[in-house]
Short mmCIF file of C-alpha atoms in Angstrom, two decimals:
data_model
loop_
_atom_site.label_atom_id
_atom_site.label_comp_id
_atom_site.label_asym_id
_atom_site.label_seq_id
_atom_site.Cartn_x
_atom_site.Cartn_y
_atom_site.Cartn_z
CA MET A 1144 -52.16 63.78 16.27
CA LEU A 1145 -49.26 66.15 15.69
CA ASN A 1146 -49.15 69.39 17.58
CA GLU A 1147 -47.83 71.94 15.16
CA THR A 1148 -47.66 74.74 17.65
CA ASN A 1149 -44.68 73.35 19.55
CA SER A 1150 -41.16 73.39 18.22
CA PRO A 1151 -39.58 70.00 17.54
CA THR A 1152 -36.98 68.35 19.74
CA GLN A 1153 -33.58 67.90 18.22
CA VAL A 1154 -31.90 64.50 18.34
CA ASN A 1155 -28.39 64.33 16.99
CA GLN A 1156 -27.41 61.80 14.34
CA ASP A 1157 -24.49 60.60 16.47
CA GLU A 1158 -26.94 59.52 19.17
CA ILE A 1159 -29.02 57.35 16.89
CA THR A 1160 -26.34 55.42 15.03
CA PRO A 1161 -26.63 51.85 16.33
CA ILE A 1162 -23.70 49.99 17.89
CA PRO A 1163 -24.31 46.24 17.40
CA LEU A 1164 -23.64 44.06 20.45
CA THR A 1165 -23.86 40.31 21.09
CA VAL A 1166 -25.98 39.33 24.10
CA GLY A 1167 -24.97 36.93 26.86
CA ILE A 1168 -27.69 35.84 29.31
CA SER A 1169 -26.39 35.24 32.83
CA ALA A 1170 -28.22 32.56 34.79
CA ARG A 1171 -27.97 32.65 38.59
CA HIS A 1172 -24.45 31.77 39.74
CA VAL A 1173 -21.97 31.99 42.58
CA HIS A 1174 -18.41 33.32 42.87
CA LEU A 1175 -16.44 31.93 45.83
CA THR A 1176 -13.42 32.86 47.94
CA ARG A 1177 -10.66 30.35 48.52
CA GLU A 1178 -11.91 29.95 52.08
CA ASP A 1179 -15.51 29.27 51.04
CA VAL A 1180 -14.36 26.67 48.47
CA ASP A 1181 -12.60 24.91 51.38
CA THR A 1182 -15.75 24.99 53.52
CA LEU A 1183 -18.18 23.91 50.82
CA PHE A 1184 -16.10 21.37 48.88
CA GLY A 1185 -13.32 20.37 51.30
CA ALA A 1186 -9.94 21.79 52.36
CA GLY A 1187 -7.65 22.36 49.39
CA HIS A 1188 -10.34 21.51 46.82
CA GLN A 1189 -9.60 22.95 43.36
CA LEU A 1190 -12.46 24.28 41.21
CA THR A 1191 -12.79 22.22 38.01
CA VAL A 1192 -13.42 23.85 34.63
CA PHE A 1193 -16.75 22.79 33.13
CA LYS A 1194 -16.49 25.24 30.23
CA ASP A 1195 -14.82 28.53 29.43
CA LEU A 1196 -17.02 31.64 29.39
CA SER A 1197 -16.91 34.39 26.79
CA GLN A 1198 -15.04 36.85 29.03
CA PRO A 1199 -11.30 35.95 28.97
CA GLY A 1200 -10.16 33.92 32.01
CA GLN A 1201 -13.67 33.30 33.35
CA PHE A 1202 -15.07 29.77 33.48
CA ALA A 1203 -18.11 27.79 34.61
CA CYS A 1204 -17.15 25.07 37.10
CA GLU A 1205 -18.28 21.49 37.51
CA GLU A 1206 -19.09 22.47 41.10
CA MET A 1207 -22.61 23.50 42.10
CA VAL A 1208 -24.16 24.60 45.40
CA THR A 1209 -27.60 24.85 46.94
CA VAL A 1210 -28.68 28.44 47.73
CA VAL A 1211 -30.90 28.69 50.79
CA GLY A 1212 -33.04 31.66 51.79
CA PRO A 1213 -35.62 32.16 54.57
CA LYS A 1214 -38.53 31.08 52.36
CA GLY A 1215 -37.05 28.77 49.76
CA VAL A 1216 -34.18 26.85 48.24
CA ILE A 1217 -32.61 26.79 44.79
CA GLU A 1218 -30.58 23.69 43.96
CA LYS A 1219 -27.76 23.17 41.46
CA VAL A 1220 -26.52 26.76 41.24
CA ARG A 1221 -23.34 26.86 39.17
CA VAL A 1222 -20.06 28.10 40.65
CA LEU A 1223 -18.01 30.37 38.35
CA GLY A 1224 -14.24 30.62 38.54
CA PRO A 1225 -11.65 31.75 39.20
CA GLU A 1226 -11.84 32.36 42.96
CA ARG A 1227 -12.53 35.94 44.09
CA PRO A 1228 -11.62 38.10 47.11
CA GLN A 1229 -15.28 38.07 48.26
CA SER A 1230 -17.99 35.47 47.62
CA GLN A 1231 -20.88 36.79 45.52
CA VAL A 1232 -24.26 35.28 44.62
CA GLU A 1233 -25.93 36.70 41.50
CA LEU A 1234 -29.69 36.13 41.41
CA SER A 1235 -32.70 37.29 39.40
CA ILE A 1236 -35.68 39.03 41.00
CA SER A 1237 -37.66 35.81 40.35
CA ASP A 1238 -35.03 33.88 42.35
CA CYS A 1239 -35.25 36.41 45.19
CA PHE A 1240 -39.03 35.93 45.45
CA LYS A 1241 -38.48 32.16 45.65
CA LEU A 1242 -35.76 32.48 48.30
CA GLY A 1243 -37.61 35.15 50.26
CA ILE A 1244 -34.86 37.77 50.15
CA LYS A 1245 -34.67 41.32 48.82
CA ALA A 1246 -31.24 41.50 47.20
CA PRO A 1247 -30.20 44.94 45.94
CA LEU A 1248 -29.50 45.82 42.29
CA ARG A 1249 -25.72 46.21 42.12
CA ASP A 1250 -22.74 46.17 39.80
CA SER A 1251 -20.63 43.03 40.26
CA GLY A 1252 -18.20 43.43 43.17
CA ASP A 1253 -20.22 46.19 44.88
CA LEU A 1254 -21.33 44.05 47.82
CA SER A 1255 -21.35 46.39 50.83
CA GLY A 1256 -24.69 45.97 52.59
CA SER A 1257 -25.96 43.39 50.10
CA SER A 1258 -28.17 40.49 51.25
CA PRO A 1259 -27.06 37.68 53.55
CA ILE A 1260 -27.47 34.21 52.06
CA THR A 1261 -26.61 30.58 52.88
CA LEU A 1262 -24.74 28.26 50.50
CA VAL A 1263 -24.61 24.50 50.96
CA GLY A 1264 -22.03 22.26 49.27
CA PRO A 1265 -21.29 18.54 49.48
CA VAL A 1266 -18.90 18.99 52.43
CA GLY A 1267 -20.24 21.97 54.37
CA ALA A 1268 -22.31 25.14 54.49
CA VAL A 1269 -21.48 28.83 54.75
CA THR A 1270 -23.72 31.77 55.60
CA LEU A 1271 -22.49 34.95 53.94
CA LYS A 1272 -23.18 38.11 55.96
CA GLU A 1273 -23.50 39.89 52.63
CA GLY A 1274 -23.01 38.89 48.99
CA ALA A 1275 -26.37 38.26 47.30
CA ILE A 1276 -27.16 40.79 44.57
CA ILE A 1277 -29.24 41.27 41.46
CA ALA A 1278 -26.54 42.07 38.91
CA ALA A 1279 -27.14 45.27 36.96
CA ARG A 1280 -27.15 44.73 33.19
CA HIS A 1281 -23.91 45.93 31.64
CA ILE A 1282 -21.76 45.99 28.55
CA HIS A 1283 -18.24 44.58 28.55
CA MET A 1284 -16.33 46.52 25.91
CA HIS A 1285 -12.80 46.06 24.66
CA THR A 1286 -10.74 49.27 24.65
CA THR A 1287 -10.43 49.17 20.86
CA ASP A 1288 -14.22 49.12 20.44
CA ALA A 1289 -14.68 51.89 23.01
CA GLU A 1290 -12.30 54.09 21.02
CA LYS A 1291 -14.10 53.22 17.79
CA TYR A 1292 -17.50 54.18 19.25
CA HIS A 1293 -16.23 57.14 21.31
CA LEU A 1294 -17.38 55.58 24.58
CA GLU A 1295 -15.66 55.73 27.95
CA ASP A 1296 -15.58 53.44 30.97
CA ARG A 1297 -18.73 53.90 33.12
CA ASP A 1298 -20.72 55.64 30.37
CA ARG A 1299 -24.41 54.74 30.51
CA ILE A 1300 -26.25 54.24 27.25
CA TYR A 1301 -29.49 52.88 25.79
CA VAL A 1302 -29.69 49.41 24.25
CA ARG A 1303 -32.45 48.34 21.94
CA ALA A 1304 -33.57 44.75 21.32
CA LYS A 1305 -35.79 44.40 18.28
CA GLY A 1306 -38.54 41.83 17.69
CA PRO A 1307 -42.15 41.23 18.71
CA ARG A 1308 -41.24 41.91 22.35
CA GLY A 1309 -38.94 44.77 21.40
CA ILE A 1310 -37.59 46.82 24.26
CA ILE A 1311 -35.15 49.61 25.01
CA PHE A 1312 -32.99 49.14 28.12
CA GLY A 1313 -32.09 52.45 29.77
CA ASP A 1314 -28.93 53.35 31.71
CA VAL A 1315 -26.82 50.40 30.62
CA LEU A 1316 -23.38 50.60 32.23
CA VAL A 1317 -20.37 50.36 29.90
CA ARG A 1318 -17.23 48.72 31.35
CA VAL A 1319 -14.16 49.27 29.18
CA SER A 1320 -11.14 46.98 29.57
CA ASP A 1321 -8.19 45.64 27.58
CA ASN A 1322 -9.24 42.21 28.86
CA ALA A 1323 -12.88 42.26 27.76
CA LYS A 1324 -14.74 40.65 24.92
CA THR A 1325 -17.33 43.19 23.75
CA GLU A 1326 -20.71 41.82 24.82
CA MET A 1327 -23.88 42.85 26.65
CA HIS A 1328 -24.89 40.89 29.75
CA VAL A 1329 -28.47 40.66 31.02
CA ASP A 1330 -30.01 38.27 33.53
CA THR A 1331 -32.64 35.61 32.86
CA ASP A 1332 -35.58 37.85 33.80
CA GLU A 1333 -34.41 40.47 31.34
CA GLY A 1334 -33.65 37.88 28.66
CA ASN A 1335 -37.03 36.18 29.05
CA ALA A 1336 -38.93 39.48 29.14
CA VAL A 1337 -37.63 40.17 25.64
CA GLY A 1338 -37.33 36.59 24.37
CA LEU A 1339 -33.57 37.00 23.93
CA ARG A 1340 -31.26 34.02 23.46
CA ASN A 1341 -27.50 33.82 23.91
CA GLY A 1342 -25.75 35.21 20.85
CA ASP A 1343 -28.60 37.45 19.70
CA THR A 1344 -27.66 40.92 18.51
CA VAL A 1345 -28.91 44.10 20.19
CA TYR A 1346 -28.17 47.72 19.33
CA ALA A 1347 -26.72 50.37 21.62
CA TYR A 1348 -27.38 54.09 21.19
CA LYS A 1349 -25.35 56.86 22.76
CA ILE A 1350 -28.42 58.93 23.53
CA HIS A 1351 -28.14 59.76 27.22
CA GLY A 1352 -31.75 60.19 28.20
CA HIS A 1353 -35.24 59.37 27.08
CA ILE A 1354 -36.35 61.60 24.24
CA SER A 1355 -38.86 63.21 26.58
CA GLU A 1356 -35.91 64.58 28.53
CA LEU A 1357 -34.28 66.11 25.48
CA VAL A 1358 -36.92 68.82 25.38
CA LYS A 1359 -35.37 71.83 27.03
CA MET B 319 -19.71 63.32 20.96
CA LEU B 320 -22.17 65.29 18.85
CA ASN B 321 -21.91 65.18 15.12
CA GLU B 322 -22.61 68.70 13.96
CA THR B 323 -22.53 67.85 10.28
CA ASN B 324 -25.85 65.97 10.26
CA SER B 325 -29.20 67.64 10.51
CA PRO B 326 -31.23 66.89 13.61
CA THR B 327 -34.20 64.56 13.77
CA GLN B 328 -37.50 66.16 14.62
CA VAL B 329 -39.61 64.69 17.38
CA ASN B 330 -42.98 66.28 17.92
CA GLN B 331 -44.06 67.51 21.34
CA ASP B 332 -47.28 65.49 21.13
CA GLU B 333 -45.24 62.29 20.92
CA ILE B 334 -43.29 62.94 24.09
CA THR B 335 -46.05 63.99 26.46
CA PRO B 336 -46.34 61.13 28.94
CA ILE B 337 -49.61 59.29 29.55
CA PRO B 338 -49.49 57.85 33.09
CA LEU B 339 -50.70 54.24 33.45
CA THR B 340 -51.04 51.89 36.40
CA VAL B 341 -49.34 48.51 35.96
CA GLY B 342 -50.89 45.11 36.62
CA ILE B 343 -48.55 42.10 36.58
CA SER B 344 -50.20 38.93 35.28
CA ALA B 345 -48.93 35.71 36.79
CA ARG B 346 -49.47 32.48 34.86
CA HIS B 347 -53.16 31.55 34.77
CA VAL B 348 -55.82 29.53 33.01
CA HIS B 349 -59.17 30.39 31.42
CA LEU B 350 -61.56 27.43 31.02
CA THR B 351 -64.58 26.46 28.96
CA ARG B 352 -67.70 25.13 30.66
CA GLU B 353 -66.82 21.67 29.35
CA ASP B 354 -63.25 21.76 30.73
CA VAL B 355 -64.54 22.92 34.14
CA ASP B 356 -66.75 19.82 34.14
CA THR B 357 -63.83 17.54 33.27
CA LEU B 358 -61.33 19.04 35.73
CA PHE B 359 -63.58 19.82 38.71
CA GLY B 360 -66.66 17.62 38.18
CA ALA B 361 -69.87 17.83 36.16
CA GLY B 362 -71.81 21.01 36.92
CA HIS B 363 -69.06 22.49 39.13
CA GLN B 364 -69.32 26.27 39.49
CA LEU B 365 -66.15 28.37 39.61
CA THR B 366 -65.82 30.14 42.98
CA VAL B 367 -64.71 33.77 43.26
CA PHE B 368 -61.43 34.11 45.17
CA LYS B 369 -61.12 37.83 44.44
CA ASP B 370 -62.25 40.31 41.82
CA LEU B 371 -59.66 41.51 39.31
CA SER B 372 -59.18 45.09 38.17
CA GLN B 373 -60.87 44.56 34.81
CA PRO B 374 -64.67 44.69 35.33
CA GLY B 375 -66.34 41.26 35.53
CA GLN B 376 -63.06 39.32 35.69
CA PHE B 377 -62.17 37.34 38.80
CA ALA B 378 -59.55 35.00 40.21
CA CYS B 379 -61.05 31.68 41.30
CA GLU B 380 -60.47 29.47 44.30
CA GLU B 381 -59.83 26.70 41.77
CA MET B 382 -56.30 25.83 40.67
CA VAL B 383 -54.89 23.28 38.23
CA THR B 384 -51.59 21.57 37.53
CA VAL B 385 -50.11 22.44 34.14
CA VAL B 386 -48.13 19.57 32.59
CA GLY B 387 -45.68 19.83 29.70
CA PRO B 388 -43.32 17.29 28.10
CA LYS B 389 -40.41 18.31 30.36
CA GLY B 390 -41.96 19.66 33.52
CA VAL B 391 -44.92 20.48 35.70
CA ILE B 392 -46.20 23.68 37.30
CA GLU B 393 -48.56 23.21 40.23
CA LYS B 394 -51.21 25.52 41.66
CA VAL B 395 -51.92 27.59 38.57
CA ARG B 396 -54.88 29.86 39.22
CA VAL B 397 -58.07 29.62 37.17
CA LEU B 398 -59.58 33.00 36.15
CA GLY B 399 -63.30 33.45 35.56
CA PRO B 400 -65.75 33.77 34.02
CA GLU B 401 -65.79 30.77 31.68
CA ARG B 402 -64.74 31.38 28.07
CA PRO B 403 -65.59 29.90 24.65
CA GLN B 404 -62.06 28.38 24.42
CA SER B 405 -59.69 27.35 27.20
CA GLN B 406 -56.48 29.39 27.30
CA VAL B 407 -53.28 28.99 29.33
CA GLU B 408 -51.18 32.16 29.75
CA LEU B 409 -47.53 31.44 30.59
CA SER B 410 -44.24 33.31 30.80
CA ILE B 411 -41.20 32.34 28.74
CA SER B 412 -39.64 31.10 32.02
CA ASP B 413 -42.64 28.81 32.51
CA CYS B 414 -42.32 27.51 28.94
CA PHE B 415 -38.67 26.54 29.55
CA LYS B 416 -39.75 24.65 32.67
CA LEU B 417 -42.62 22.87 30.89
CA GLY B 418 -40.59 22.17 27.76
CA ILE B 419 -42.93 23.90 25.32
CA LYS B 420 -42.52 26.78 22.87
CA ALA B 421 -45.75 28.73 23.21
CA PRO B 422 -46.19 31.62 20.75
CA LEU B 423 -46.48 35.30 21.72
CA ARG B 424 -50.13 36.15 21.17
CA ASP B 425 -52.89 38.55 22.09
CA SER B 426 -55.43 36.97 24.42
CA GLY B 427 -58.03 34.97 22.46
CA ASP B 428 -55.81 34.50 19.39
CA LEU B 429 -55.23 30.77 19.90
CA SER B 430 -55.14 29.26 16.41
CA GLY B 431 -52.04 27.06 16.19
CA SER B 432 -50.92 27.83 19.75
CA SER B 433 -49.26 25.16 21.90
CA PRO B 434 -50.92 21.98 23.13
CA ILE B 435 -50.86 21.57 26.91
CA THR B 436 -52.26 19.27 29.58
CA LEU B 437 -54.23 20.48 32.62
CA VAL B 438 -54.93 18.33 35.65
CA GLY B 439 -57.62 19.08 38.22
CA PRO B 440 -58.91 17.24 41.30
CA VAL B 441 -61.43 15.22 39.27
CA GLY B 442 -59.86 14.76 35.85
CA ALA B 443 -57.39 15.88 33.19
CA VAL B 444 -57.73 17.52 29.80
CA THR B 445 -55.19 17.86 27.01
CA LEU B 446 -55.84 20.97 24.94
CA LYS B 447 -54.89 20.62 21.26
CA GLU B 448 -54.07 24.31 21.36
CA GLY B 449 -54.37 27.07 23.96
CA ALA B 450 -51.00 27.79 25.60
CA ILE B 451 -49.66 31.26 24.78
CA ILE B 452 -47.27 33.90 26.05
CA ALA B 453 -49.61 36.86 26.39
CA ALA B 454 -48.43 40.00 24.62
CA ARG B 455 -48.22 43.02 26.92
CA HIS B 456 -51.10 45.38 26.36
CA ILE B 457 -52.96 48.41 27.65
CA HIS B 458 -56.63 48.22 28.59
CA MET B 459 -58.03 51.70 28.05
CA HIS B 460 -61.47 53.06 28.76
CA THR B 461 -63.05 54.87 25.82
CA THR B 462 -63.06 58.14 27.73
CA ASP B 463 -59.30 57.97 28.29
CA ALA B 464 -58.68 57.00 24.66
CA GLU B 465 -60.56 60.10 23.54
CA LYS B 466 -58.65 62.24 26.02
CA TYR B 467 -55.27 60.97 24.75
CA HIS B 468 -56.30 60.76 21.07
CA LEU B 469 -55.63 57.03 20.91
CA GLU B 470 -57.59 54.40 19.00
CA ASP B 471 -58.23 50.71 19.50
CA ARG B 472 -55.22 48.62 18.31
CA ASP B 473 -52.80 51.55 18.31
CA ARG B 474 -49.29 50.47 19.31
CA ILE B 475 -47.29 52.83 21.48
CA TYR B 476 -44.17 53.00 23.64
CA VAL B 477 -44.31 52.66 27.42
CA ARG B 478 -41.55 53.79 29.71
CA ALA B 479 -40.89 52.44 33.22
CA LYS B 480 -38.50 54.62 35.18
CA GLY B 481 -36.08 53.52 37.92
CA PRO B 482 -32.68 51.85 38.24
CA ARG B 483 -33.80 49.15 35.80
CA GLY B 484 -35.58 51.64 33.59
CA ILE B 485 -36.88 50.32 30.32
CA ILE B 486 -38.97 51.33 27.32
CA PHE B 487 -41.42 48.71 26.04
CA GLY B 488 -41.98 48.96 22.29
CA ASP B 489 -45.12 48.16 20.29
CA VAL B 490 -47.53 47.99 23.21
CA LEU B 491 -51.01 47.18 21.98
CA VAL B 492 -53.83 49.49 23.09
CA ARG B 493 -57.28 47.90 23.54
CA VAL B 494 -60.05 50.47 23.87
CA SER B 495 -63.38 49.46 25.44
CA ASP B 496 -66.31 50.95 27.34
CA ASN B 497 -65.85 48.07 29.77
CA ALA B 498 -62.15 48.54 30.56
CA LYS B 499 -60.31 49.98 33.50
CA THR B 500 -57.32 51.85 32.07
CA GLU B 501 -54.26 49.82 33.02
CA MET B 502 -51.15 48.26 31.47
CA HIS B 503 -50.66 44.50 31.76
CA VAL B 504 -47.26 42.79 31.62
CA ASP B 505 -46.28 39.25 32.59
CA THR B 506 -43.99 38.21 35.45
CA ASP B 507 -40.85 38.04 33.27
CA GLU B 508 -41.45 41.61 32.11
CA GLY B 509 -42.33 42.80 35.61
CA ASN B 510 -39.27 41.18 37.18
CA ALA B 511 -36.95 42.41 34.42
CA VAL B 512 -37.85 45.95 35.41
CA GLY B 513 -38.53 45.40 39.11
CA LEU B 514 -42.16 46.51 38.68
CA ARG B 515 -44.81 45.81 41.31
CA ASN B 516 -48.58 45.84 40.95
CA GLY B 517 -49.86 49.40 41.11
CA ASP B 518 -46.64 51.07 39.94
CA THR B 519 -47.01 53.90 37.43
CA VAL B 520 -45.48 53.77 33.96
CA TYR B 521 -45.64 56.34 31.17
CA ALA B 522 -46.89 55.81 27.64
CA TYR B 523 -45.71 57.87 24.68
CA LYS B 524 -47.46 58.13 21.34
CA ILE B 525 -44.20 58.03 19.42
CA HIS B 526 -44.67 55.26 16.87
CA GLY B 527 -41.13 54.10 16.27
CA HIS B 528 -37.70 54.15 17.84
CA ILE B 529 -36.06 57.52 17.44
CA SER B 530 -33.54 55.93 15.08
CA GLU B 531 -36.42 55.31 12.68
CA LEU B 532 -37.55 58.92 12.71
CA VAL B 533 -34.59 59.92 10.59
CA LYS B 534 -35.86 60.18 7.06
#
């Protein structure tokens, strides 16, 4: 099987030392502006904390909405707080098939030209001209951890999940912040493809390309 | 970033030469015994070809069933023909959450101790004592291709899907047969995690472990 006539590729030890990360699986959810909270839940309505999320200051709300697309509807989609400058609907590819939309793969907050979508609450409805995305998997990393692992904000690295459905995720975006809890976020399609559950451990590698690309 | 004090890992050229494969995405489906066809669709009922599948002799049927679990129901699940010696229900992890079952990850046909499940057809219902599985991703490979790529039946290799949600699937089972069309099969969770569509090309590599394991 081995081809002895070719010289071997070199992979550096630093690139194959695993960085353990806890996984959080993001189900579909909605972030809302102050104005859209008014429209959906009533003027002056305050979002109610259902439970705190792992990232500091973020929380799941008691409030839920119905997401409506041209070919389907998804009920009971959780609102996450606090309010944001622009409403954003984070969906999986499975959800997009059901709704009949083609939302783009984007980093959170990068909404220019993203899909239009309709939200319905107990008081009213709003049709966003843009705002529906498939959220790109990413790693939240506290500054202290980034220094420890010699990583910088917006680095892209590989992450390996072990097990019978073991997988290596390529090009995982690293977001470094003083206000982050170090954690990897994937969506439900990605979690279910691997059989991951919240709190599982995965391993990041600083290798910056597939090994096939290391051959020069 | 590089650690010059450690010696490099060696990766052989033969392990990083890509083998292109066409992808087929398997939606949830059911294989039935002659007896279960009788029970669900009526004594002596013959399965009707809806369309031929890529693997020779396999076909999707006009017939569909309702799959019932302890916590949920999935309607319009396609029956695949021809009939088999044991009925088998292939589901995604997403489906299992909806149905409220914990089906094991298995190769097709390996049903001992798999999950019980109820199927309902237009004439009757059957509760299988076992038969519900999450099908392990796999590569069907024609003998001629296996010889060309120096692969053997039951080899396990890595498969890379490129793109913005690029991924490397580990431990992909290779099934070699004179009656196979060379193709990789994944389920809908795996396809949606990557954004794959039927007919996309992925690349297999004969490397037998993650690069981190090549360090001796």
